[in-house]
PDB file of C-alpha atoms and ligand atoms in Angstrom:
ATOM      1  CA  UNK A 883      16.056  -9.862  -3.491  1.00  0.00           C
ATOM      2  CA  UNK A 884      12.970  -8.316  -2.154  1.00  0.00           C
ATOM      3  CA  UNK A 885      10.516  -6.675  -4.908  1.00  0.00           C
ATOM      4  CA  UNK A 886      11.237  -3.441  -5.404  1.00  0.00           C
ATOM      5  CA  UNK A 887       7.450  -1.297  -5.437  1.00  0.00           C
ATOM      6  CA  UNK A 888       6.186   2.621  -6.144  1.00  0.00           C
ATOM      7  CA  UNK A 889       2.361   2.165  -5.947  1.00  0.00           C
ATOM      8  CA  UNK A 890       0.213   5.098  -6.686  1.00  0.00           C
ATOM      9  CA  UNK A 891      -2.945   5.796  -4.021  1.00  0.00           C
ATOM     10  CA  UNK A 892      -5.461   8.205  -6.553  1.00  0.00           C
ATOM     11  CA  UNK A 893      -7.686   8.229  -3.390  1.00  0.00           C
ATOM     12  CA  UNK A 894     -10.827   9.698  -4.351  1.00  0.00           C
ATOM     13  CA  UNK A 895      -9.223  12.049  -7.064  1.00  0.00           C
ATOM     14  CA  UNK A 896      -9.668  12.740 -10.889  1.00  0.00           C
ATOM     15  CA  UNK A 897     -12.401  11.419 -13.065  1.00  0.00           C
ATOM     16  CA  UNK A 898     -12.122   8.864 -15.284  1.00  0.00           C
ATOM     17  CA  UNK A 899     -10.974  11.228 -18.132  1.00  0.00           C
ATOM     18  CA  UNK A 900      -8.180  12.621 -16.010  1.00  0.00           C
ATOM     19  CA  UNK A 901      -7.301   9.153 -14.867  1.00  0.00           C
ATOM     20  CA  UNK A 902      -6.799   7.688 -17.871  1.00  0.00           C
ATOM     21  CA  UNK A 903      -4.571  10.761 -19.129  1.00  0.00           C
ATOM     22  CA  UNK A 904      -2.345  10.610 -15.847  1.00  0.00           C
ATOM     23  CA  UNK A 905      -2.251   6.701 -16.898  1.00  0.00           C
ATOM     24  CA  UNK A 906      -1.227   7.233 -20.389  1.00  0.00           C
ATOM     25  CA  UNK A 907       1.095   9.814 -19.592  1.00  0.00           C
ATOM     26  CA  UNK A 908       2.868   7.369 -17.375  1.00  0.00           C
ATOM     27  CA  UNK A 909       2.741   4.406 -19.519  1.00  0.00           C
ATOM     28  CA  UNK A 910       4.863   7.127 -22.038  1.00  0.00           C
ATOM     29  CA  UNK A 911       7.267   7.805 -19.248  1.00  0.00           C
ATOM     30  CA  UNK A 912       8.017   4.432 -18.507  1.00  0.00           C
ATOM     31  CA  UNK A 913      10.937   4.359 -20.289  1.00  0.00           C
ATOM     32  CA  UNK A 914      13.105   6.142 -17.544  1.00  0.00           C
ATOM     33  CA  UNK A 915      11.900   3.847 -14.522  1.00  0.00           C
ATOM     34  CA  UNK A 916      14.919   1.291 -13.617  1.00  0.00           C
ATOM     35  CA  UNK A 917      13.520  -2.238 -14.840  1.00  0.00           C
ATOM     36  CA  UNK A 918      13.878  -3.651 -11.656  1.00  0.00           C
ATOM     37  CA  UNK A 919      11.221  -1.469  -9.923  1.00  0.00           C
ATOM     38  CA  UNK A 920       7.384  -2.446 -10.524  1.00  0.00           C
ATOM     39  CA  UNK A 921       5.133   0.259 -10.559  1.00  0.00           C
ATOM     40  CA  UNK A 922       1.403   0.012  -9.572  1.00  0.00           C
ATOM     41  CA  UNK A 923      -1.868   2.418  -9.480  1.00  0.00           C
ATOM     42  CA  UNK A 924      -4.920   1.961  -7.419  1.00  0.00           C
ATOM     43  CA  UNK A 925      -7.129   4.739  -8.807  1.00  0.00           C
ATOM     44  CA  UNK A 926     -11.463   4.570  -7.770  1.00  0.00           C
ATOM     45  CA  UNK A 927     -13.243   1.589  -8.728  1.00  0.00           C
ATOM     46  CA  UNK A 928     -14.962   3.152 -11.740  1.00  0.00           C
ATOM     47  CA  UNK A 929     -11.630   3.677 -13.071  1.00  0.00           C
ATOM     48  CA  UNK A 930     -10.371   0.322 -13.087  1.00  0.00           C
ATOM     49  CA  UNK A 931     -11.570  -0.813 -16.438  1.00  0.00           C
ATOM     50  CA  UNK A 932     -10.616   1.815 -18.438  1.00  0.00           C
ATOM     51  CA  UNK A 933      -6.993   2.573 -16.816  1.00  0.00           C
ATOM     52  CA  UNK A 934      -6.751  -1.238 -16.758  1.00  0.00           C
ATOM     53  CA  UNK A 935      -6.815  -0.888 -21.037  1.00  0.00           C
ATOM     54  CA  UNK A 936      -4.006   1.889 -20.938  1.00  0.00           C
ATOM     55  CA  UNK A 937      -1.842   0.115 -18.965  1.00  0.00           C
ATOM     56  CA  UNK A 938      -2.543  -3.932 -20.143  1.00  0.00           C
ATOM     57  CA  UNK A 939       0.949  -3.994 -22.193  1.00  0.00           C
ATOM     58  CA  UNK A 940       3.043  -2.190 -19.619  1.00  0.00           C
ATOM     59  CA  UNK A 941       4.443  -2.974 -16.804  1.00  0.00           C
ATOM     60  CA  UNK A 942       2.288  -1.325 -14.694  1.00  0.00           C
ATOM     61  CA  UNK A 943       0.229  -3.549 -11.993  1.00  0.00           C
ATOM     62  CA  UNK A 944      -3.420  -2.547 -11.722  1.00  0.00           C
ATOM     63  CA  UNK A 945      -4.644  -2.054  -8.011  1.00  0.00           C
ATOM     64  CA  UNK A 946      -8.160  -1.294  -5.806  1.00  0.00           C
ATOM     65  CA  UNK A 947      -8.176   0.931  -2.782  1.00  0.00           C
ATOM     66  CA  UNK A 948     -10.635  -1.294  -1.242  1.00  0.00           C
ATOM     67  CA  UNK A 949     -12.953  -4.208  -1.643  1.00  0.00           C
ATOM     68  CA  UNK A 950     -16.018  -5.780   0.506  1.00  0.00           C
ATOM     69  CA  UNK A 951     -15.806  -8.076   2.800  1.00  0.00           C
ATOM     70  CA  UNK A 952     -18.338  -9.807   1.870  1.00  0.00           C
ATOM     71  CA  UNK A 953     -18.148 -12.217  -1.462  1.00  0.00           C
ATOM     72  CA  UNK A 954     -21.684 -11.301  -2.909  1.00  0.00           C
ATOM     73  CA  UNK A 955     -25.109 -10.131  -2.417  1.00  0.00           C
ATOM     74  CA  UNK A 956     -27.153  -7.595  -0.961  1.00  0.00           C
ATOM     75  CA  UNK A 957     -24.907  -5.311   0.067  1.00  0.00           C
ATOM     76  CA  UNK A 958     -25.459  -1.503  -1.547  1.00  0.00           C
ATOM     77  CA  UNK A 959     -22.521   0.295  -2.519  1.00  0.00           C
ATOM     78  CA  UNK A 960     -20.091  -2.271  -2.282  1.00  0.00           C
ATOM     79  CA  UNK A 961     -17.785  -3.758  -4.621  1.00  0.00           C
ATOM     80  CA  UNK A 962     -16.228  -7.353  -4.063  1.00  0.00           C
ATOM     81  CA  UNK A 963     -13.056  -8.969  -4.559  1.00  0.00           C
ATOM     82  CA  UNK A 964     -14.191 -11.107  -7.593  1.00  0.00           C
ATOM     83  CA  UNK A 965     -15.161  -7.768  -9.120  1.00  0.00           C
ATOM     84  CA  UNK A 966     -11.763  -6.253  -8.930  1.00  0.00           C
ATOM     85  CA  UNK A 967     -10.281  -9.539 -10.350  1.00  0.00           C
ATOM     86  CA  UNK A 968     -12.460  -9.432 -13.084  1.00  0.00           C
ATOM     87  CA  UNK A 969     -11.180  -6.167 -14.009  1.00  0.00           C
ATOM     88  CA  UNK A 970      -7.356  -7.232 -14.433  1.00  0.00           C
ATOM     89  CA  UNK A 971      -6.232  -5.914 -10.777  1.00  0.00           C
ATOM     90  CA  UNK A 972      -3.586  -7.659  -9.602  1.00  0.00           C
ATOM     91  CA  UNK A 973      -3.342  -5.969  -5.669  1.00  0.00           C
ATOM     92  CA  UNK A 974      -5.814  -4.285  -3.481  1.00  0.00           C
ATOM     93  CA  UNK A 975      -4.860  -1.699  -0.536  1.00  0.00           C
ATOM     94  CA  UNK A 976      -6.493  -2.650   2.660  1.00  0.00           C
ATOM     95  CA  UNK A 977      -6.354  -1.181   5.917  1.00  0.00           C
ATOM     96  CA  UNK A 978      -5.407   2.300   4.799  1.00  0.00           C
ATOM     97  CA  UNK A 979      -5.610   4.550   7.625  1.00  0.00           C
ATOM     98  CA  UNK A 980      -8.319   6.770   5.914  1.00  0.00           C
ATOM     99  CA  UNK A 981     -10.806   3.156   5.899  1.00  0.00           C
ATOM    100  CA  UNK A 982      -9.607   2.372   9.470  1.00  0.00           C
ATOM    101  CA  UNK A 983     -10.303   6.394  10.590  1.00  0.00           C
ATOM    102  CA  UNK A 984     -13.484   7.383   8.244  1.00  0.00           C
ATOM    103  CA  UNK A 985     -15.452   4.031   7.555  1.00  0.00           C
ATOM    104  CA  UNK A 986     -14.912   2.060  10.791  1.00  0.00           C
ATOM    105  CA  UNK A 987     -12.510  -0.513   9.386  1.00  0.00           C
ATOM    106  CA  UNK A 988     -11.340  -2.810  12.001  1.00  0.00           C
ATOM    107  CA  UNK A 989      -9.369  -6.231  12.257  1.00  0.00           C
ATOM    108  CA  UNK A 990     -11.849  -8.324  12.226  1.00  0.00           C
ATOM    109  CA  UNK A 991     -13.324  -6.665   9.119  1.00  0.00           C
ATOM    110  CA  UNK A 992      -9.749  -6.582   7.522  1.00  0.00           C
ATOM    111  CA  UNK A 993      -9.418 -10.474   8.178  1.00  0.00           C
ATOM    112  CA  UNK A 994     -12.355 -11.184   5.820  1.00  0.00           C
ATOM    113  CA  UNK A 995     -11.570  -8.633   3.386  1.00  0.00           C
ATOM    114  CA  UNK A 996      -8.172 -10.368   3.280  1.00  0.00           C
ATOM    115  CA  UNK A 997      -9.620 -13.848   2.602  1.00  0.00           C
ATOM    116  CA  UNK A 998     -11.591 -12.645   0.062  1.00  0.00           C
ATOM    117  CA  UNK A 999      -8.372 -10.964  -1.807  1.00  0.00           C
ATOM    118  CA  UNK A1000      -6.858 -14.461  -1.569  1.00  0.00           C
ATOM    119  CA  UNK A1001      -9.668 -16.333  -2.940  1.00  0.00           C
ATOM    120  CA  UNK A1002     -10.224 -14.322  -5.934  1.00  0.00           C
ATOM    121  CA  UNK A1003      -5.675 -14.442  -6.629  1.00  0.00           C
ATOM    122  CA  UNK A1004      -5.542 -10.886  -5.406  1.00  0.00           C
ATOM    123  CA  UNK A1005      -2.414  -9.609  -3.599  1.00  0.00           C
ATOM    124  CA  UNK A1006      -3.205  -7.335  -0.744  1.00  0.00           C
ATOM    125  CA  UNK A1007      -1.232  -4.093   0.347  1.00  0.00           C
ATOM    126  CA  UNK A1008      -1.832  -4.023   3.721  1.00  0.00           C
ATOM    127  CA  UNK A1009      -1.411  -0.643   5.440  1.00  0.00           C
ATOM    128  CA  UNK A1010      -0.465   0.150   9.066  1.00  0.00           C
ATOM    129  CA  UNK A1011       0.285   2.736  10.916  1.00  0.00           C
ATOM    130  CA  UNK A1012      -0.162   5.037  13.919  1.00  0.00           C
ATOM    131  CA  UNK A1013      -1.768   7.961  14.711  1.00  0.00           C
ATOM    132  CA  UNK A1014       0.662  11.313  15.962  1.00  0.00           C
ATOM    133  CA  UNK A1015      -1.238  10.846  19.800  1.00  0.00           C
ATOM    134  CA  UNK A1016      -0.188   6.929  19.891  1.00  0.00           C
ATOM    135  CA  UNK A1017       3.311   8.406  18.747  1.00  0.00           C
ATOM    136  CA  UNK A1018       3.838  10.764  20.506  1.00  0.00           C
ATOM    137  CA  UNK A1019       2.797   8.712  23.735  1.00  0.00           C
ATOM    138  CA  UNK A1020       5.239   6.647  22.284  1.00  0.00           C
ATOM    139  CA  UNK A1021       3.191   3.242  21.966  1.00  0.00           C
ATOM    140  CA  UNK A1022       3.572   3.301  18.104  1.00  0.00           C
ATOM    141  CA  UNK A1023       5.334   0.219  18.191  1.00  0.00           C
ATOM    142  CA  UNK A1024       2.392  -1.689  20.263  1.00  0.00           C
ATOM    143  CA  UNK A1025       0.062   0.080  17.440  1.00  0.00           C
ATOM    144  CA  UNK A1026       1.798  -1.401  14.901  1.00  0.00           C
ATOM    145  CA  UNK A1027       2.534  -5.013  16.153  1.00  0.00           C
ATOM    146  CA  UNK A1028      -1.224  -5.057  16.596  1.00  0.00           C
ATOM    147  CA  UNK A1029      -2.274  -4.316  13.069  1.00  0.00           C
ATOM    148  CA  UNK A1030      -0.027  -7.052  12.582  1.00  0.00           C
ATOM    149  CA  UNK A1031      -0.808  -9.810  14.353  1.00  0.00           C
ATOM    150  CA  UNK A1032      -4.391  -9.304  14.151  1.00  0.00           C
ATOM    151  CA  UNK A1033      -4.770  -9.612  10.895  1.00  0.00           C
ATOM    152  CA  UNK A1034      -1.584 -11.327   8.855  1.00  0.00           C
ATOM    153  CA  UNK A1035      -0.489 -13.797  12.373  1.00  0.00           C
ATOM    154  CA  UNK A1036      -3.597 -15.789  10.567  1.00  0.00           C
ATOM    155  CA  UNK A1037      -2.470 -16.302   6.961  1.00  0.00           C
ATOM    156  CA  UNK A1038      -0.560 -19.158   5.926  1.00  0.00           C
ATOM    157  CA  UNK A1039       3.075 -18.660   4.754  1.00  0.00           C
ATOM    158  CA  UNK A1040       1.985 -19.113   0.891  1.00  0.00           C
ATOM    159  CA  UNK A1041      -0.821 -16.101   1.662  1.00  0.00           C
ATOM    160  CA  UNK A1042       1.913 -13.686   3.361  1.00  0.00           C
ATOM    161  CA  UNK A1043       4.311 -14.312   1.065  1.00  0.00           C
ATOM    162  CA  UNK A1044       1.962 -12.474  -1.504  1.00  0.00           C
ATOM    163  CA  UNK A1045       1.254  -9.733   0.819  1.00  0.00           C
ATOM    164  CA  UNK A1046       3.198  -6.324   0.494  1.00  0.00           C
ATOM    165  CA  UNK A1047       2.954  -3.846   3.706  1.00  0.00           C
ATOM    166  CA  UNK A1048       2.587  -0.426   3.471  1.00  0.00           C
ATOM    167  CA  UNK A1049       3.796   1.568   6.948  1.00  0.00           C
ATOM    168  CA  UNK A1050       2.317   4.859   6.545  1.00  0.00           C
ATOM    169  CA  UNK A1051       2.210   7.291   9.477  1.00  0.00           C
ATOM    170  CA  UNK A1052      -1.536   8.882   9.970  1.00  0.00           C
ATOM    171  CA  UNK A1053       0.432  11.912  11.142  1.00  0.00           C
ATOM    172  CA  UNK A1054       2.415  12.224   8.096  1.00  0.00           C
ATOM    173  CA  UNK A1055      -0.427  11.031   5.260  1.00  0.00           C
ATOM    174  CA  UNK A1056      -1.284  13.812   2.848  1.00  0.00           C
ATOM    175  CA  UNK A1057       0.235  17.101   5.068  1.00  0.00           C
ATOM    176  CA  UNK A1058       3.437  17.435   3.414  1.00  0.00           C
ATOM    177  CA  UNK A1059       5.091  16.151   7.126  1.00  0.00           C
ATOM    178  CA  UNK A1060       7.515  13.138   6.469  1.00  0.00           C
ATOM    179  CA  UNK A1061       8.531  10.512   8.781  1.00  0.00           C
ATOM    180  CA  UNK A1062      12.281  11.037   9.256  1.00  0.00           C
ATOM    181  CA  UNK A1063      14.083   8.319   7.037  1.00  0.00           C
ATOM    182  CA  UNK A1064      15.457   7.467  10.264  1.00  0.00           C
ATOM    183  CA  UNK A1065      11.943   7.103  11.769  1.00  0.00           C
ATOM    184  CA  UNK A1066      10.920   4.872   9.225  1.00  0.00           C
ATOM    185  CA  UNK A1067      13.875   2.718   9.150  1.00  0.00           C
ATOM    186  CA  UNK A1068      13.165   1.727  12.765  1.00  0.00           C
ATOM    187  CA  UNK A1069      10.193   1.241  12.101  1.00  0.00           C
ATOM    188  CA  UNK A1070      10.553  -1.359   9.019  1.00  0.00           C
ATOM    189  CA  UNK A1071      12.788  -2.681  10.672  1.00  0.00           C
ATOM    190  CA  UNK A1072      10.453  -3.486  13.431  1.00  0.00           C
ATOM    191  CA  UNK A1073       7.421  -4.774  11.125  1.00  0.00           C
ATOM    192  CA  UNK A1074      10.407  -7.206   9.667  1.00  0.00           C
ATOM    193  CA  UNK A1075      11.260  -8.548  13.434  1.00  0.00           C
ATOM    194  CA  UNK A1076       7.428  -9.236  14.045  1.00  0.00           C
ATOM    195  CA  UNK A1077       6.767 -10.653  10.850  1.00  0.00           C
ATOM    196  CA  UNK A1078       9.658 -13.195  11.595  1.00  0.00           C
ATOM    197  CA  UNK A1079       8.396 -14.120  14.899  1.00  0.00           C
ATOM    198  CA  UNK A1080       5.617 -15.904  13.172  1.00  0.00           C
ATOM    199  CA  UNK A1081       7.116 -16.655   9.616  1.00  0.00           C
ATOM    200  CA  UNK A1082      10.633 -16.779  10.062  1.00  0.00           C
ATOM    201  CA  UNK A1083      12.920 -16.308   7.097  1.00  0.00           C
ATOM    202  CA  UNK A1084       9.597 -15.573   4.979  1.00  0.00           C
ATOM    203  CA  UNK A1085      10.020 -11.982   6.948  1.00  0.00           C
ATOM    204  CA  UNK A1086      13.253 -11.442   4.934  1.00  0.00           C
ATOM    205  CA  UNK A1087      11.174 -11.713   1.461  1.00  0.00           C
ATOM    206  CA  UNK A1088       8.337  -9.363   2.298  1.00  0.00           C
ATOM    207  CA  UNK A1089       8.042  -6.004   0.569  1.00  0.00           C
ATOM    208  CA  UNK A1090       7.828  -3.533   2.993  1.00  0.00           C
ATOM    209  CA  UNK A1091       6.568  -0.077   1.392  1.00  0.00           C
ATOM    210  CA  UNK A1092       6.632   3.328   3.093  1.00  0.00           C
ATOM    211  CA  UNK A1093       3.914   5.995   2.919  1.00  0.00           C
ATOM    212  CA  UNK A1094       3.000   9.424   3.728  1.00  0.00           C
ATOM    213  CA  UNK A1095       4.128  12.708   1.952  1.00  0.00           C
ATOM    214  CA  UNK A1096       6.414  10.587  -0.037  1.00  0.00           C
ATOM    215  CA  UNK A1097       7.640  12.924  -3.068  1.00  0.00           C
ATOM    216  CA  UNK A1098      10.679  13.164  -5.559  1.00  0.00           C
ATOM    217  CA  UNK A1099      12.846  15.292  -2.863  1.00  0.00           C
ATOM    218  CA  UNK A1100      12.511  12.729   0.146  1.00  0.00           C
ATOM    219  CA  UNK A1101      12.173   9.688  -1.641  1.00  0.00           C
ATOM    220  CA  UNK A1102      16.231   8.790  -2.366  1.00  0.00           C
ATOM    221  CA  UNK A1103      16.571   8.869   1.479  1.00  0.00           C
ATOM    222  CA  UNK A1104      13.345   7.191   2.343  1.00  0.00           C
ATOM    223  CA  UNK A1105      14.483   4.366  -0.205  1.00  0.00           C
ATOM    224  CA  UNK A1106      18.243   4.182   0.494  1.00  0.00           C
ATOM    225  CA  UNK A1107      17.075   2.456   4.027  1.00  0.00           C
ATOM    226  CA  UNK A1108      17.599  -0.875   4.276  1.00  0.00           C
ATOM    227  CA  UNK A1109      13.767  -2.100   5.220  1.00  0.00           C
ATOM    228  CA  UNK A1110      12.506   0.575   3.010  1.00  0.00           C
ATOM    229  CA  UNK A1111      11.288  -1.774  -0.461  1.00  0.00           C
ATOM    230  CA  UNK A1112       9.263   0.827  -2.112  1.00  0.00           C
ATOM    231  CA  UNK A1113       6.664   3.764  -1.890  1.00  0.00           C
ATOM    232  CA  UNK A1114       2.634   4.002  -1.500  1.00  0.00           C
ATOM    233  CA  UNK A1115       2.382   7.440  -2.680  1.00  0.00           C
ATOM    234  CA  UNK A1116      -0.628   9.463  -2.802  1.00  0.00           C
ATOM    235  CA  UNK A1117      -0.608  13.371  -3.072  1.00  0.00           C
ATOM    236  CA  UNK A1118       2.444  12.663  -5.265  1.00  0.00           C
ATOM    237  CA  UNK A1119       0.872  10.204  -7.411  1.00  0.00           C
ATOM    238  CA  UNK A1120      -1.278  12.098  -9.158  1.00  0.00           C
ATOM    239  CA  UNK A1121       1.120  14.146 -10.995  1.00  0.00           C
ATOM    240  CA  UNK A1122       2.958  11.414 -13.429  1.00  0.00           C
ATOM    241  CA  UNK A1123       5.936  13.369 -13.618  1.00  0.00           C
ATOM    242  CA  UNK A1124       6.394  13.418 -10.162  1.00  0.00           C
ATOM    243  CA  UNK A1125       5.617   9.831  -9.817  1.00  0.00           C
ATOM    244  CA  UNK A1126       7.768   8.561 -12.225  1.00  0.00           C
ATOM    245  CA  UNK A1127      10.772  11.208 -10.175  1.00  0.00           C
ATOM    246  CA  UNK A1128       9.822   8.986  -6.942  1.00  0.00           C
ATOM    247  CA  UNK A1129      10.178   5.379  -9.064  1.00  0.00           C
ATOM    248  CA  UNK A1130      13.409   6.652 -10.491  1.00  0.00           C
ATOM    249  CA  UNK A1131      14.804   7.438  -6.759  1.00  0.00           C
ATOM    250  CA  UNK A1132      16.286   4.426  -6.688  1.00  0.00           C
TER     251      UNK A1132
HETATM  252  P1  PGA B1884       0.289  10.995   0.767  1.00  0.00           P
HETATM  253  O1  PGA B1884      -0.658   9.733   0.978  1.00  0.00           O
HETATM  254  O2  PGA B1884       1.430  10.574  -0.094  1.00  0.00           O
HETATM  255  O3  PGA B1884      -0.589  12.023   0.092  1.00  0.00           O
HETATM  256  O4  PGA B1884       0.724  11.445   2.129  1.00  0.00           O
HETATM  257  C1  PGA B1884      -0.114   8.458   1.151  1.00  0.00           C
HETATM  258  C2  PGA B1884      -1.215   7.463   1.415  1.00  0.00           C
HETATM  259  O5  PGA B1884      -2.118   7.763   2.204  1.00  0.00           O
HETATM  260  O6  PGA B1884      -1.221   6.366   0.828  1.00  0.00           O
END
């Protein structure tokens, strides 16, 4: 049975005050999401302490949007890995689309970000995705297998098995546009075959999430696909009772 996720992307919203309150308010709603699916936030850094103190006794997972890829040092601005362990996160999102798009994120820089995750016992949500010009030219699938094998074809099979994926269309991320549950099926499905070419069975176990405009009314379809393990919801997320609707979708 693969792990069921809904992981909440706060982006660059709310300040601490308002994150803690959407925290609390879903740590008191927790009592109508099904037991088998794990929930986890990843609001700004400066957030992580204090939303890592409402949440400690539930069963919400603490995550970072982001982390250096560097270990240490002089580099302004930046926060490492063994930072966001030492704050109680368990994941970190890497590769979102909005890092890959706005900051210059590539591979090479996602490779050493990932090492770092897995030296300091962080699990990493890796994101992929392509833009609506790659789709539309129809080479979403080459986009894709790329972001793949560039950066997971180099992890051993103890490191991937601790990596959820997050597929999350650029061209549906934050504009209310949703991939097709059809759309995304194919397209799990697809991130499951490559996986498997390099880790075999291991591909079967992975936790495959899908993102982009994800919200209570498209969510039971989205999740009722059969490579579809799970949400990374942003716009949605930062409401907790819409949240909680997508977690209970299943
Ligand atoms: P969205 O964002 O749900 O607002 O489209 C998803 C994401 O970028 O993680």
């Amino acid at each position: 049975m693969r792990k069921k996720i809904v992981a909440g992307n706060w982006k660059m919203n709310t300040t601490v005050a308002e994150g803690v309150a959407l925290a609390k308010d879903l740590v008191a709603a927790l009592g109508q999401v099904p037991s088998d699916v794990n929930l986890v936030v990843a609001p700004p850094f400066v957030h992580l302490t204090s939303v890592g103190e409402v949440i400690a006794d539930s069963k919400i997972a603490l995550s970072a949007q982001n982390c250096a890829n560097k270990a240490k040092g002089a580099y302004t601005g930046e926060v490492a890995a063994a930072m966001i362990a030492g704050v109680g996160c368990e994941y970190v999102i890497l590769g979102h689309s909005e890092r890959r798009q706005y900051y210059g994120e590539t591979s090479a820089t996602l490779v050493e970000k990932m090492a770092l995750a897995f030296e300091n016992g962080l699990k990493p949500i890796y994101c992929v995705g392509e833009m609506l010009a790659e789709r539309e030219a129809g080479n979403h699938f080459a986009v894709v297998r790329a972001q793949i094998e560039e950066v997971l074809f180099g992890l051993t099979a103890e490191q991937m098995a601790n990596v959820v994926i997050a597929y999350e269309p650029v061209w549906a991320i934050g504009i209310g546009v949703t991939a097709t549950s059809e759309q995304a099926q194919e397209i799990h499905a697809f991130i499951r075959k490559v996986l498997a070419e390099k880790f075999g069975a291991l591909a079967e176990e992975i936790t495959i999430l899908y993102g982009g405009s994800c919200k209570p009314s498209n969510a039971k379809e989205l999740f009722a696909c059969p490579d579809i393990d799970g949400g990374l919801i942003g716009g949605a997320a930062l409401k907790a009772a819409d949240f909680i609707a997508i977690a209970q979708s299943y």
